[in-house]
Amino acid sequence: MSEFIIYPAIDMRGGKCVRLLQGDYNKETVYGDSPFDMAKQFSDAGASWIHMVDLDGAKEAKLVNHQYVLGVAKKLPSKVQIGGGIRTEEAVDFYLENGVDRVILGSAAISNPDFVKKMLSKYGEKIAIGIDAKDGYVSTEGWLNTSNVKATDLGKELAAAGAEVFIFTDIATDGMLSGPNVNAVVEMAEATGKEVIASGGVSSLQDLKTLAEYREKGVQGAIVGKAIYTNQFTVQEALKEVK
């Protein structure tokens, strides 16, 4: 059975490491002044992947904090996946040609499906589809809008178009340390038949252990942010838990 991957998260705003509560830009906590230093800590602790999000980019629909992403991708051994503000083929090319291992396309899956499908046919598993859901329906544009598209329906459609990896966030749990919505994550994995990375709500080592039990169903890993920053557990402890 392949390993269950822990993705420590670095959310960047104004060049700093921050966390937003449920995606609310007015509810921000700053956890560090240097995304690179934070990534190095995670990498040194044994993380094989780092999950980075350009929050400014997501808001402005263009790349803003990209220099920090490339710094991590080029100087650290961990693989990097990046999301936030990636709306054009040039932006996708830019990251993948400069050492980033995987690009996350989110809101564009609803607003510009042709673009997303083109990127899937061009890059395959180097593209992850970020699906953020509220009550089972897709949310877009930094969670400001909820669409009338069911998350599992969008997942199936994009799996048919070549998506191999999905990142599924249940907005209700994000940043709340309330435990992940395991049922919704497993439902997405079963609906798509592809690999799904759980995002949002992980608050304990037990949460990781529970998610890892569904590895055979396609739950490939978990993105962990606030729980690490608030010292619920360390990256080392997380990696040990899911081995």
XYZ file of C-alpha atoms in Angstrom:
243
model
C 0.000 0.000 0.000
C 1.442 3.380 -0.912
C 2.227 5.820 1.841
C -0.252 8.316 3.267
C 1.288 11.736 2.661
C 1.297 14.597 5.166
C 1.244 18.014 3.452
C 2.235 20.775 5.915
C 0.580 23.979 4.700
C 2.052 27.430 4.173
C -0.512 30.105 3.373
C 1.156 33.316 2.187
C -0.156 36.842 2.440
C 2.047 39.880 2.050
C 5.110 37.618 2.117
C 4.242 36.239 5.553
C 2.916 32.857 6.734
C -0.667 33.283 7.865
C -3.825 31.272 8.543
C -7.311 32.510 7.810
C -10.307 31.234 9.741
C -12.676 29.623 7.221
C -11.084 31.623 4.408
C -12.015 34.974 5.967
C -9.386 37.607 5.120
C -10.484 39.598 8.188
C -9.702 36.668 10.498
C -5.981 36.288 9.973
C -3.237 35.058 12.303
C 0.402 35.577 11.326
C 2.631 32.609 12.193
C 5.913 33.601 10.606
C 7.712 36.244 8.567
C 9.394 33.878 6.127
C 7.634 31.227 4.045
C 11.047 29.769 3.183
C 12.123 29.358 6.820
C 8.802 27.686 7.623
C 9.133 25.351 4.631
C 12.693 24.488 5.679
C 11.474 23.514 9.152
C 8.862 21.214 7.603
C 11.353 19.759 5.132
C 13.971 19.182 7.832
C 11.294 17.393 9.880
C 10.890 14.891 7.050
C 7.932 16.222 5.060
C 8.172 14.896 1.500
C 5.693 17.533 0.250
C 4.925 21.151 1.145
C 1.506 22.634 0.345
C 1.681 26.370 -0.470
C -1.158 28.809 -1.064
C -0.841 32.323 -2.468
C -3.733 34.034 -0.676
C -2.992 37.408 -2.290
C -2.963 35.635 -5.647
C -6.299 33.976 -4.973
C -7.838 37.353 -4.195
C -6.275 39.202 -7.119
C -6.527 36.316 -9.629
C -2.826 36.550 -10.524
C 0.512 35.364 -9.145
C 1.702 37.516 -6.220
C 3.873 35.491 -3.802
C 5.467 33.325 -6.482
C 9.082 34.228 -5.636
C 8.710 32.492 -2.255
C 7.299 29.393 -3.914
C 10.188 29.143 -6.370
C 12.684 29.654 -3.551
C 11.281 26.645 -1.730
C 11.006 24.536 -4.893
C 14.582 25.212 -5.933
C 16.391 25.057 -2.596
C 14.651 22.329 -0.584
C 14.383 18.581 -1.257
C 10.636 18.452 -0.512
C 8.212 18.530 -3.411
C 5.960 21.588 -3.682
C 2.333 21.988 -4.660
C 0.978 25.521 -5.090
C -2.471 27.022 -5.411
C -3.883 30.523 -5.477
C -4.347 32.895 -8.394
C -3.389 30.434 -11.117
C -5.787 31.330 -13.907
C -3.735 31.139 -17.113
C -1.653 28.645 -19.040
C 1.349 30.975 -18.644
C 1.018 30.798 -14.862
C 0.823 26.994 -14.893
C 3.824 26.768 -17.253
C 5.772 29.244 -15.111
C 5.475 27.134 -11.978
C 5.970 23.722 -13.554
C 8.981 24.887 -15.577
C 10.616 26.329 -12.455
C 10.748 23.338 -10.158
C 7.235 23.190 -8.723
C 5.901 19.630 -8.765
C 2.147 20.205 -8.800
C -0.162 23.111 -9.523
C -3.606 23.354 -7.941
C -6.477 24.688 -10.014
C -9.547 25.575 -7.992
C -12.080 28.261 -8.865
C -11.155 27.950 -12.541
C -12.754 24.489 -12.584
C -16.119 26.251 -12.419
C -15.348 29.595 -14.083
C -13.171 28.273 -16.916
C -13.583 24.491 -17.315
C -12.083 24.445 -20.828
C -8.838 25.906 -19.499
C -8.713 23.332 -16.697
C -9.349 20.443 -19.085
C -6.634 21.739 -21.408
C -4.150 21.834 -18.528
C -5.138 18.304 -17.504
C -4.477 17.002 -20.994
C -1.152 18.854 -21.115
C 0.195 18.041 -17.643
C -1.855 15.162 -16.228
C -1.038 14.352 -12.621
C 1.007 17.542 -12.220
C -2.350 19.303 -11.953
C -4.394 18.890 -8.789
C -8.026 19.942 -8.772
C -8.973 21.845 -5.646
C -12.624 21.362 -4.793
C -13.946 23.388 -1.884
C -17.415 22.409 -0.751
C -20.043 23.766 1.558
C -22.915 21.395 2.381
C -21.856 19.260 -0.588
C -21.849 22.107 -3.142
C -18.816 23.738 -4.725
C -17.632 27.111 -3.388
C -15.535 29.408 -5.555
C -13.515 32.643 -5.531
C -11.925 32.246 -2.119
C -15.162 30.803 -0.714
C -17.111 33.984 -1.268
C -19.640 32.211 -3.505
C -21.384 28.855 -3.353
C -22.378 27.409 -6.733
C -25.238 25.061 -7.569
C -22.762 22.378 -8.664
C -22.447 19.260 -6.514
C -18.858 18.613 -5.494
C -18.978 14.940 -6.462
C -20.452 15.784 -9.891
C -17.615 18.207 -10.614
C -15.132 15.586 -9.420
C -16.529 12.935 -11.758
C -16.509 15.304 -14.732
C -12.881 16.314 -14.190
C -11.766 12.740 -13.488
C -13.202 11.868 -16.895
C -11.143 14.764 -18.332
C -7.920 13.355 -16.927
C -7.664 14.596 -13.331
C -5.695 12.141 -11.171
C -5.451 14.130 -7.943
C -8.097 16.080 -6.042
C -7.768 18.280 -2.978
C -11.060 18.311 -1.142
C -11.862 20.949 1.472
C -14.982 21.026 3.550
C -15.214 24.739 4.322
C -17.213 24.229 7.503
C -14.235 22.489 9.098
C -11.351 24.605 7.743
C -9.242 26.245 10.423
C -11.707 25.203 13.113
C -9.683 22.259 14.500
C -13.001 20.409 14.661
C -11.935 17.242 12.863
C -12.166 16.595 9.111
C -15.361 15.626 7.322
C -14.116 12.095 6.689
C -17.343 10.909 5.045
C -17.247 13.700 2.470
C -13.579 13.004 1.684
C -14.218 9.283 1.191
C -17.328 10.047 -0.871
C -15.214 12.183 -3.229
C -12.603 9.412 -3.557
C -15.276 6.826 -4.331
C -17.122 9.104 -6.771
C -14.006 9.957 -8.781
C -12.026 6.726 -8.416
C -8.943 8.964 -8.096
C -6.596 10.111 -5.353
C -8.035 12.624 -2.898
C -6.072 14.754 -0.442
C -8.109 15.797 2.590
C -7.932 19.443 3.577
C -9.453 21.238 6.538
C -10.260 20.379 10.104
C -7.375 18.084 11.050
C -6.859 18.725 14.756
C -5.266 15.587 16.168
C -3.092 12.616 15.343
C -6.234 10.510 15.602
C -7.771 12.508 12.719
C -4.775 11.594 10.567
C -4.946 7.973 11.608
C -8.654 7.848 10.718
C -8.071 9.379 7.274
C -5.135 7.047 6.619
C -7.415 4.061 7.190
C -9.130 4.984 3.905
C -5.907 4.898 1.871
C -7.121 1.908 -0.116
C -10.257 3.836 -1.102
C -8.097 6.608 -2.573
C -7.579 8.984 0.344
C -3.973 9.782 -0.484
C -2.964 12.275 2.172
C -3.925 15.223 4.338
C -3.066 18.906 4.344
C -2.279 20.076 7.854
C -2.033 23.722 8.795
C -3.392 25.184 11.979
C -2.841 22.032 14.054
C 0.911 22.288 13.434
C 1.042 26.054 13.989
C -0.836 25.807 17.286
C 1.325 22.900 18.454
C -1.388 20.244 18.588
C 1.319 17.962 17.162
C 4.571 18.182 15.207
C 5.299 17.226 11.612
C 7.465 14.365 12.921
C 4.604 13.038 15.064
C 2.208 13.259 12.116
C 4.561 11.333 9.827
C 5.102 8.671 12.471
C 1.357 8.296 13.063
C 0.533 7.390 9.458
C 3.551 5.163 8.731
